[in-house]
Coordinates of C-alpha atoms and ligand atoms in Angstrom, one line a residue:
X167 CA -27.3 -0.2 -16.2
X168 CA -24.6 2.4 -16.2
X169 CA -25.1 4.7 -19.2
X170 CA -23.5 7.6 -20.7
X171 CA -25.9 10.1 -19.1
X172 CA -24.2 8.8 -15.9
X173 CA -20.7 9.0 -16.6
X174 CA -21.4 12.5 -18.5
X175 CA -22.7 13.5 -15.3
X176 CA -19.4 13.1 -13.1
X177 CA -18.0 15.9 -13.4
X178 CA -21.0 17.5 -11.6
X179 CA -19.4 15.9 -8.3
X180 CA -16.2 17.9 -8.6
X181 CA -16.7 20.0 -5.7
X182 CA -18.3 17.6 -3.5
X183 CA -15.6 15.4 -4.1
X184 CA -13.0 18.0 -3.3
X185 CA -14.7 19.3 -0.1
X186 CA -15.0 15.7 1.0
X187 CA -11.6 15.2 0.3
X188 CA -10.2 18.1 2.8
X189 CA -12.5 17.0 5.3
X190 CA -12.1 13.4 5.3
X191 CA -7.7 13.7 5.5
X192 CA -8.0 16.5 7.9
X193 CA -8.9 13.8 10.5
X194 CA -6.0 11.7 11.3
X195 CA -5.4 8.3 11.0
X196 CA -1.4 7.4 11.4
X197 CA -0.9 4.0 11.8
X198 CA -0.7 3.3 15.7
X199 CA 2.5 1.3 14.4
X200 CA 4.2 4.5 12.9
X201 CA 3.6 6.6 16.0
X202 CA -0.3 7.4 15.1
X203 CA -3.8 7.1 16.7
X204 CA -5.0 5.1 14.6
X205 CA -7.9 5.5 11.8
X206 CA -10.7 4.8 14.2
X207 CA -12.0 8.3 13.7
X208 CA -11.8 8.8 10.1
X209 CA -14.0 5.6 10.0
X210 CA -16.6 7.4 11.8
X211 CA -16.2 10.3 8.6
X212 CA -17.2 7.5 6.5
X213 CA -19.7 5.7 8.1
X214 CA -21.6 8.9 8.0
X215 CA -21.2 9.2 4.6
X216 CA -22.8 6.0 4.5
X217 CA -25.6 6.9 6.7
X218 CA -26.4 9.4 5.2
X219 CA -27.0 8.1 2.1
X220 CA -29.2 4.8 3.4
X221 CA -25.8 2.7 2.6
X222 CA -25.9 -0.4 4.2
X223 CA -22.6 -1.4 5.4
X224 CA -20.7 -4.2 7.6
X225 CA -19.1 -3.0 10.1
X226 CA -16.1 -5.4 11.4
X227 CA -14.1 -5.2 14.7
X228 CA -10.7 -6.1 15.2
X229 CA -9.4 -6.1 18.8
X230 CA -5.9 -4.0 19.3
X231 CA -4.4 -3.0 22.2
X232 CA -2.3 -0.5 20.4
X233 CA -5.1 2.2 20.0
X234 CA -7.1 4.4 22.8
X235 CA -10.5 3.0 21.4
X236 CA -9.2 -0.9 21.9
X237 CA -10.7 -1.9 18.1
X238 CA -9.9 -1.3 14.9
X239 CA -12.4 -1.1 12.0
X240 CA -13.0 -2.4 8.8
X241 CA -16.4 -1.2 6.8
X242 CA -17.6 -3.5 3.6
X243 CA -20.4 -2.5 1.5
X244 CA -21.9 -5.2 -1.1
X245 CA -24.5 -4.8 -3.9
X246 CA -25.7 -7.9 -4.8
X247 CA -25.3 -9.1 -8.8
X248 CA -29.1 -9.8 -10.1
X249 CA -27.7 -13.6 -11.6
X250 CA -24.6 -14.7 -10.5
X251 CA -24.1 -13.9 -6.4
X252 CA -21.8 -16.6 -5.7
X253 CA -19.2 -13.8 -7.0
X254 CA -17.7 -10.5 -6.3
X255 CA -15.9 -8.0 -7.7
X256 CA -14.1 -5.8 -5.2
X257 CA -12.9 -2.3 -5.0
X258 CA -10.3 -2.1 -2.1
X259 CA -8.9 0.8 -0.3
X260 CA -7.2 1.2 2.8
X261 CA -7.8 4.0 5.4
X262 CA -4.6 4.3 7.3
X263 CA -2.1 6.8 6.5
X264 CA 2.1 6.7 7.5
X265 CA 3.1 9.7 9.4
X266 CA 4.0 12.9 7.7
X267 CA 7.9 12.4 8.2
X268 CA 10.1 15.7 8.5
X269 CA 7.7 18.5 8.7
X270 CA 10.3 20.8 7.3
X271 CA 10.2 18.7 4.2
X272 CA 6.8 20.3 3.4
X273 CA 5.5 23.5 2.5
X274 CA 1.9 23.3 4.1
X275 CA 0.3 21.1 7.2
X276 CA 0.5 17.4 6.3
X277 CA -2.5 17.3 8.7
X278 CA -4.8 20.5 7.4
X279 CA -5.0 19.9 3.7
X280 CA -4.6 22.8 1.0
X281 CA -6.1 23.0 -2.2
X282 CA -4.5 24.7 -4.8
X283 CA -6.4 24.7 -8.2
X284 CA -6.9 20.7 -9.3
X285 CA -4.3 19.8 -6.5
X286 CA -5.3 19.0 -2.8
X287 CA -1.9 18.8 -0.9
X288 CA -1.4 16.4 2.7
X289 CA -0.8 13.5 4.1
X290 CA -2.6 10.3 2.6
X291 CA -4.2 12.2 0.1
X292 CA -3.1 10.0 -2.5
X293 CA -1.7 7.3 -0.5
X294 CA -4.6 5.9 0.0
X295 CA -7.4 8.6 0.3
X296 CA -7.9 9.0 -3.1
X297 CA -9.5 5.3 -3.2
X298 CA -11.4 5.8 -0.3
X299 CA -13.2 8.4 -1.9
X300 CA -13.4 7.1 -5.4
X301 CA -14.3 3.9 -3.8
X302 CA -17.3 6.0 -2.1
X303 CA -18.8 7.6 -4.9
X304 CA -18.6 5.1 -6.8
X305 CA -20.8 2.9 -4.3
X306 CA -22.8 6.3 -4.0
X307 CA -23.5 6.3 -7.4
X308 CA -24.4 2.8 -7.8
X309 CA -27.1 3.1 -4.9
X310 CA -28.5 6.2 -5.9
X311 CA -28.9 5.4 -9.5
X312 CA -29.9 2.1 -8.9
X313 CA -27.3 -0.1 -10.4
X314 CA -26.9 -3.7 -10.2
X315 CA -23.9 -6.0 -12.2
X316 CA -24.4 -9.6 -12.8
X317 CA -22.2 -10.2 -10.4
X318 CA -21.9 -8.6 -6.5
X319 CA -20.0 -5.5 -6.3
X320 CA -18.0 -5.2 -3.1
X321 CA -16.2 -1.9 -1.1
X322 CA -13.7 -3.0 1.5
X323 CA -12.2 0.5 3.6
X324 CA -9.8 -1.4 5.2
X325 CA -7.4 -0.7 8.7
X326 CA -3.9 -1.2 8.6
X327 CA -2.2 -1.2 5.5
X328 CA 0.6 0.4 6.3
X329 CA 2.2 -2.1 8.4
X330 CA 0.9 -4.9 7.3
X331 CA -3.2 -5.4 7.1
X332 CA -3.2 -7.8 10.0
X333 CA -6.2 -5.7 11.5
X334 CA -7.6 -5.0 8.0
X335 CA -7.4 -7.6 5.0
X336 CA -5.8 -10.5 6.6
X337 CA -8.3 -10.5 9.1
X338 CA -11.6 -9.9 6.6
X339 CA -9.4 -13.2 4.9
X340 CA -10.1 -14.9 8.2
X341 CA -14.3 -13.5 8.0
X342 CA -14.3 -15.0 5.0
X343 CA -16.0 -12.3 3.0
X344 CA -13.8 -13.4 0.1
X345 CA -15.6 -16.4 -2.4
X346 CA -12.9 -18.4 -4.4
X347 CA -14.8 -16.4 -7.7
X348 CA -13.8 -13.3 -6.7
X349 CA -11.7 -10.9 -8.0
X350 CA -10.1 -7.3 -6.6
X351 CA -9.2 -3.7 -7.9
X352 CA -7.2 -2.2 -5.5
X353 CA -6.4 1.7 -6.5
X354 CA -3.1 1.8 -4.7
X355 CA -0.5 2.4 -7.4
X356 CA -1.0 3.1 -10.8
X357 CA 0.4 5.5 -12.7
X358 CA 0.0 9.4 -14.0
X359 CA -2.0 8.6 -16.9
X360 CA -3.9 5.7 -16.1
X361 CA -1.7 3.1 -18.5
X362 CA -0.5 0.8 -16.0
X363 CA -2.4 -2.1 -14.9
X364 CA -0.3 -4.1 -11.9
X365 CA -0.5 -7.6 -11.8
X366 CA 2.7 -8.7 -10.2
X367 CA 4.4 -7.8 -6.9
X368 CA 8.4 -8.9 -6.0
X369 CA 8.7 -10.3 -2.6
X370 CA 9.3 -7.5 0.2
X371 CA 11.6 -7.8 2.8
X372 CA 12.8 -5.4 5.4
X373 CA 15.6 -6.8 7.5
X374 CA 16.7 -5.0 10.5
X375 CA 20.5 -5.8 11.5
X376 CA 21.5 -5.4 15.0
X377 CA 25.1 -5.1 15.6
X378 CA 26.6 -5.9 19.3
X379 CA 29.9 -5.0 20.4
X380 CA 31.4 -3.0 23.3
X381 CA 30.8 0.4 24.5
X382 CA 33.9 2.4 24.8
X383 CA 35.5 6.0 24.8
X384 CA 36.5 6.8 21.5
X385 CA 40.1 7.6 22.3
X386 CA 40.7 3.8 24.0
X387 CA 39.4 2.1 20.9
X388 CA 41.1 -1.4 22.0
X389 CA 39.0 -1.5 25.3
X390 CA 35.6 -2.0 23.3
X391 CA 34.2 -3.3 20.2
X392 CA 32.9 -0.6 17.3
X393 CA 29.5 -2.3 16.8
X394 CA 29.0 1.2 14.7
X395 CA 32.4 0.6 12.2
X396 CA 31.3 -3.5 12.5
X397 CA 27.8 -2.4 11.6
X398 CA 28.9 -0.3 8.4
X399 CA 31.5 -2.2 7.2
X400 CA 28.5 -4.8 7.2
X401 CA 25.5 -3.4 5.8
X402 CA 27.9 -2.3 2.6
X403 CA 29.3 -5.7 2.1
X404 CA 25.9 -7.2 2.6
X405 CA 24.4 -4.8 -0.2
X406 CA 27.4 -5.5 -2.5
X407 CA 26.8 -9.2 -2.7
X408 CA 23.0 -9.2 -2.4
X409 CA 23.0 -6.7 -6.1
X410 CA 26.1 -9.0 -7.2
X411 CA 24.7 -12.7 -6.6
X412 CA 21.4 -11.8 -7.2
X413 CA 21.3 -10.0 -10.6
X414 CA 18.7 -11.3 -12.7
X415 CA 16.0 -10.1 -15.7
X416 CA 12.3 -9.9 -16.0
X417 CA 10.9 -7.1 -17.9
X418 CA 7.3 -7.8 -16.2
X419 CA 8.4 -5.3 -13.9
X420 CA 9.7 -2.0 -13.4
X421 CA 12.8 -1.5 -12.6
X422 CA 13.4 -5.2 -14.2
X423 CA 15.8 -6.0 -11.7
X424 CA 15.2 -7.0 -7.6
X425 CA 16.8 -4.4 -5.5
X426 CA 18.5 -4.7 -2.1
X427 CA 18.9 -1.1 -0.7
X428 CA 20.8 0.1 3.1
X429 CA 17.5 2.4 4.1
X430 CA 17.0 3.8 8.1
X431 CA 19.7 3.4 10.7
X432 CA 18.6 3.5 13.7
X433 CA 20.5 6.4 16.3
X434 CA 22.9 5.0 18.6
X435 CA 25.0 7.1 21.1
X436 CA 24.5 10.5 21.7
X437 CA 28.2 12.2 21.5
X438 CA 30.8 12.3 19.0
X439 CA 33.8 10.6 21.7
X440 CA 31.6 7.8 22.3
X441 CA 32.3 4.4 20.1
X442 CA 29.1 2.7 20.4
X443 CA 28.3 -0.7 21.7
X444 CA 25.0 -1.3 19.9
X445 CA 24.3 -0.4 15.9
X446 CA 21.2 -1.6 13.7
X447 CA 20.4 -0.7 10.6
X448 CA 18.0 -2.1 7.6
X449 CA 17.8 -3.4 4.4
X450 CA 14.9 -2.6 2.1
X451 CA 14.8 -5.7 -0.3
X452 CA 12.8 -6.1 -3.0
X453 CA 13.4 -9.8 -4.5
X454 CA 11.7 -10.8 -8.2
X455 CA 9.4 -13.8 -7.9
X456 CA 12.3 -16.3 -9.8
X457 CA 14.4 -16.2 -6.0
X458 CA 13.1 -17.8 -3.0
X459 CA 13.5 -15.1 0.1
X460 CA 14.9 -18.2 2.0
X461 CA 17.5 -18.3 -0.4
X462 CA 18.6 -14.7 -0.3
X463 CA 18.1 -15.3 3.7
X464 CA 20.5 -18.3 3.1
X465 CA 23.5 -16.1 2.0
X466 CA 22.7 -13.4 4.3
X467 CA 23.3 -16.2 7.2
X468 CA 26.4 -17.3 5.3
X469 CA 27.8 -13.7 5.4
X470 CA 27.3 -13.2 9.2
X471 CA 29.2 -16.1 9.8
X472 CA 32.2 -15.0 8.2
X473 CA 31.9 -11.6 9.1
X474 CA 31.6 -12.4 12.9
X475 CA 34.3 -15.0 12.9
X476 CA 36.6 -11.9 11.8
X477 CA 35.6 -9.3 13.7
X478 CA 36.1 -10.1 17.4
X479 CA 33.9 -8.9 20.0
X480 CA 31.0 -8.7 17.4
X481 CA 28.0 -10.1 17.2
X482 CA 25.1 -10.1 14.5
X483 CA 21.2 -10.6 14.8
X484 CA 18.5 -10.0 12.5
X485 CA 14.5 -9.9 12.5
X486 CA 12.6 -9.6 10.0
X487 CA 10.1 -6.3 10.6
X488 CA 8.4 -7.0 7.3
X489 CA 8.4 -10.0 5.1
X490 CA 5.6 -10.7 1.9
X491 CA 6.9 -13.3 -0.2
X492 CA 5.8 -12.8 -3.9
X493 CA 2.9 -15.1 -4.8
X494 CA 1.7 -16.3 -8.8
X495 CA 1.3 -13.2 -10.5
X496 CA -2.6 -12.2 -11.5
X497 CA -2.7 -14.0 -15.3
X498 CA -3.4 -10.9 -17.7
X499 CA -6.1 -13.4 -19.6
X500 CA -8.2 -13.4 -15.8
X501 CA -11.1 -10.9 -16.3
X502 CA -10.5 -7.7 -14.3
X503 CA -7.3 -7.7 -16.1
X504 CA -9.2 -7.4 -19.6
X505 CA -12.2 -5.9 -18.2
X506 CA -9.7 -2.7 -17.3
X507 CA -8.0 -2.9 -20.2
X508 CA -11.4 -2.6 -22.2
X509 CA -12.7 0.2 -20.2
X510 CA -9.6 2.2 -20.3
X511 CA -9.5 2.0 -24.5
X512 CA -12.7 3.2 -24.6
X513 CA -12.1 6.2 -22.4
X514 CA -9.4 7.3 -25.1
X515 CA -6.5 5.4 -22.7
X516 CA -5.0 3.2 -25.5
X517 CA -1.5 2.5 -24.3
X518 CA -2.6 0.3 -21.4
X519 CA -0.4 -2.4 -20.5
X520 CA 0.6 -4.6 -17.5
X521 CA 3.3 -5.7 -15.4
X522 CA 4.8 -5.5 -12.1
X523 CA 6.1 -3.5 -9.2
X524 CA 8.3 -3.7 -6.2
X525 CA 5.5 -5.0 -3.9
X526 CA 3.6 -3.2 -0.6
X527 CA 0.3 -3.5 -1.7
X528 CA -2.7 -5.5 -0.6
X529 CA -2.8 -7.0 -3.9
X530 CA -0.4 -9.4 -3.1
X531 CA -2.5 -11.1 0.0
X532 CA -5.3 -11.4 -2.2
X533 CA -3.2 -13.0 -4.9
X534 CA -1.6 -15.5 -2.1
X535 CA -5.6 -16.4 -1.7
X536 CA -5.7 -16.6 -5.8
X537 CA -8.0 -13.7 -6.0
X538 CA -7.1 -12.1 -9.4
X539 CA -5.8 -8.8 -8.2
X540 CA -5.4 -5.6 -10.2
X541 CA -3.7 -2.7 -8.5
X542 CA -4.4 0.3 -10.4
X543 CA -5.3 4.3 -10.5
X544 CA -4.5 7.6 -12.2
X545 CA -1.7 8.8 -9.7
X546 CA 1.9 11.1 -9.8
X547 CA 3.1 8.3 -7.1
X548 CA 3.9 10.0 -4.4
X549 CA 2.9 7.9 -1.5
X550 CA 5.0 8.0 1.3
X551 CA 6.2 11.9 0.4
X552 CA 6.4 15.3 2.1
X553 CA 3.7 17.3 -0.4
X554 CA 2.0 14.6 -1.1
X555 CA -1.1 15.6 -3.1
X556 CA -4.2 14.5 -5.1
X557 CA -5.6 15.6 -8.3
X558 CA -9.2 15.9 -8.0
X559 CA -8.9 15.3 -12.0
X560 CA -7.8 12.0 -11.2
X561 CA -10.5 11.0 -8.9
X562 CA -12.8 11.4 -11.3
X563 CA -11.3 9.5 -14.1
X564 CA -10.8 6.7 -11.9
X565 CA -14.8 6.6 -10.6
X566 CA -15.4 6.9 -14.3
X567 CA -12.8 3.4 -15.3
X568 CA -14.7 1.7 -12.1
X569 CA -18.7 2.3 -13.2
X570 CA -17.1 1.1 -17.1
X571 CA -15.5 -1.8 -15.6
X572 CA -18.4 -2.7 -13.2
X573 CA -20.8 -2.1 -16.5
X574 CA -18.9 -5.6 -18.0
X575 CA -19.7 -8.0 -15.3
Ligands
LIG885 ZN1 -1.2 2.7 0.2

């Protein structure tokens, strides 16, 4: 049983947590898709802290050509439940981090992480480090004191998040470590003071446009085609009628809206006098769960058309470099929904509600799978940010919601 004498007691971890914290993000683990290494290293930081506790773990493989050590890894770690194994409740986290961006953006080493008082500042310290460390305690705490639930308690660290999770959950999907009982907290959103349960997700889209015309100096205009000017004049009208046609309410989520935003453009020539021949850009969509992404697609391919048929000499192609269409939202009667709820009131958090958010997590595969999914944790959200930090503070007051949630299966 988890008692009071054990959540009392957390607090005595504070330093322990911190220090593991430094040394665990000081390793890196970028994405081998966003120009990293991979997090084939920082796996070997936590399999040791594993080991060294007599953690039994699962250790499982993924083949990828895209990292020096050919494999990327996945480590899950399951308590059995003393009556009802068949299933599990899941505490997810993901060990892959994006790269730090523009360094000048930040005032200390993405890569060497700085503490400064109940803040540890760098890259992935929040985004997603924070749960890989909760998510270890916690399962250190649990072995040590000897805690079992009714049901199993599971600990994915999972690869590959950040572009996808086809070398972390999708293929642990495919293992089939997940039963059709089970059900999933995944800290990877939340909000500052723990209110906000996440049970929803929009469809995510990022479309990247790439605009052909003719390369040409920029003083003899007429003996090429502007793909850049085509390219422009295209991404605005695009994202004029996408927020125009597409305008629709559901106060489920936050901001109540879908949103279709022009994001990265990619560089095309490299002098001022030269019109280019080649352009792309992307659009960040973020579509609520009442549109189809096929139908937004639809008008997409409807504006091309027209577009191309009046600007000559250009041409228009799209891929899609990300695509999650939004599945059934988590019901907020399933368990872990009021499970959380419960453990949050009686940690003094009594303005918890739930709702949705503009989609990226892994919450959303497992929902696909009908896994009731909550994404939640006591963050400032800012994954994804030069001076990205942690509050240790928040760490702890997450372990603490885990052990009173685990105490109710
Ligand atoms: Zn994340």
């Amino acid at each position: 049983m988890i008692n009071n004498e054990i959540i009392n007691e957390l607090e005595q971890y504070r330093e322990q947590i911190a220090g593991d914290m430094i040394e665990m993000s000081k390793i890196p683990a970028i994405n081998p898709r966003m120009n990293g290494q991979g997090e084939y290293k920082r796996f070997q930081w936590i399999i040791n802290f594993l080991e060294k506790r007599n953690i039994p773990y699962k250790l499982i493989q993924v083949p990828d050509s895209a990292v020096e050590e050919k494999v990327r890894l996945n480590v899950v770690v399951t308590i059995n439940g003393t009556e009802d194994t068949k299933k599990t409740l899941w505490l997810i986290a993901h060990v892959d981090t994006v790269n730090a961006g523009d360094l000048e953006c930040w005032n200390t080493d993405p890569q060497n992480p700085q503490r400064k008082g109940d803040r540890i500042y760098g890259l992935g310290v929040e985004d997603n480090s924070q749960a890989v460390i909760s998510g270890l305690y916690t399962c250190a705490i649990l072995f040590e004191k000897k805690v079992q639930a009714k049901c199993n308690i599971g600990f994915v660290f999972g690869s590959d998040e950040e572009t996808g999770s086809q070398y972390g959950l999708h293929a642990l999907l495919e293992e089939n470590i997940f039963g059709s009982q089970d059900e999933a907290i995944v800290p990877d959103g939340g909000s500052p003071d723990g209110s906000f349960i996440e049970i929803a997700e929009k469809s995510m889209v990022w479309l990247k446009f790439t605009v052909t015309g003719k390369q040409a100096h920029a003083s003899m205009p007429h003996l090429g085609a502007n793909a850049c000017s085509a390219g422009m004049h295209l991404g605005v009208q695009l994202e004029d009628m996408l927020k125009k046609e597409f305008t629709s309410h559901d106060d489920l989520f936050n901001p109540p809206y879908s949103t279709f935003e022009l994001t990265q453009k990619l560089a095309n020539v490299d002098s001022p006098n030269i019109m280019p021949g080649k352009d792309a850009f992307f659009i960040d969509m973020r579509i609520l769960p009442e549109f189809k992404v096929d139908q937004v697609v639809k008008r997409i391919d409807e504006m091309i058309k027209l577009f191309t048929n009046s600007h000559k000499g250009i041409e228009v192609s799209y891929e899609f470099t990300n695509r999650v269409d939004a599945p059934t939202p988590t019901s907020s009667e399933s368990e872990v929904v009021q499970k959380l709820m419960e453990s949050l009131k009686e940690s003094g958090i009594d303005n918890g509600y739930y709702g949705g958010i503009g989609g990226g997590t892994c919450g959303a595969i497992l929902r696909a799978r009908n896994i009731p999914t909550v994404v939640w944790s006591h963050l400032d959200e800012l994954a994804h940010q030069p001076n990205e930090y942690v509050i240790i503070s928040n760490i702890i007051k997450d372990i603490k919601i885990f052990l009173l949630t685990i105490q109710k299966y």
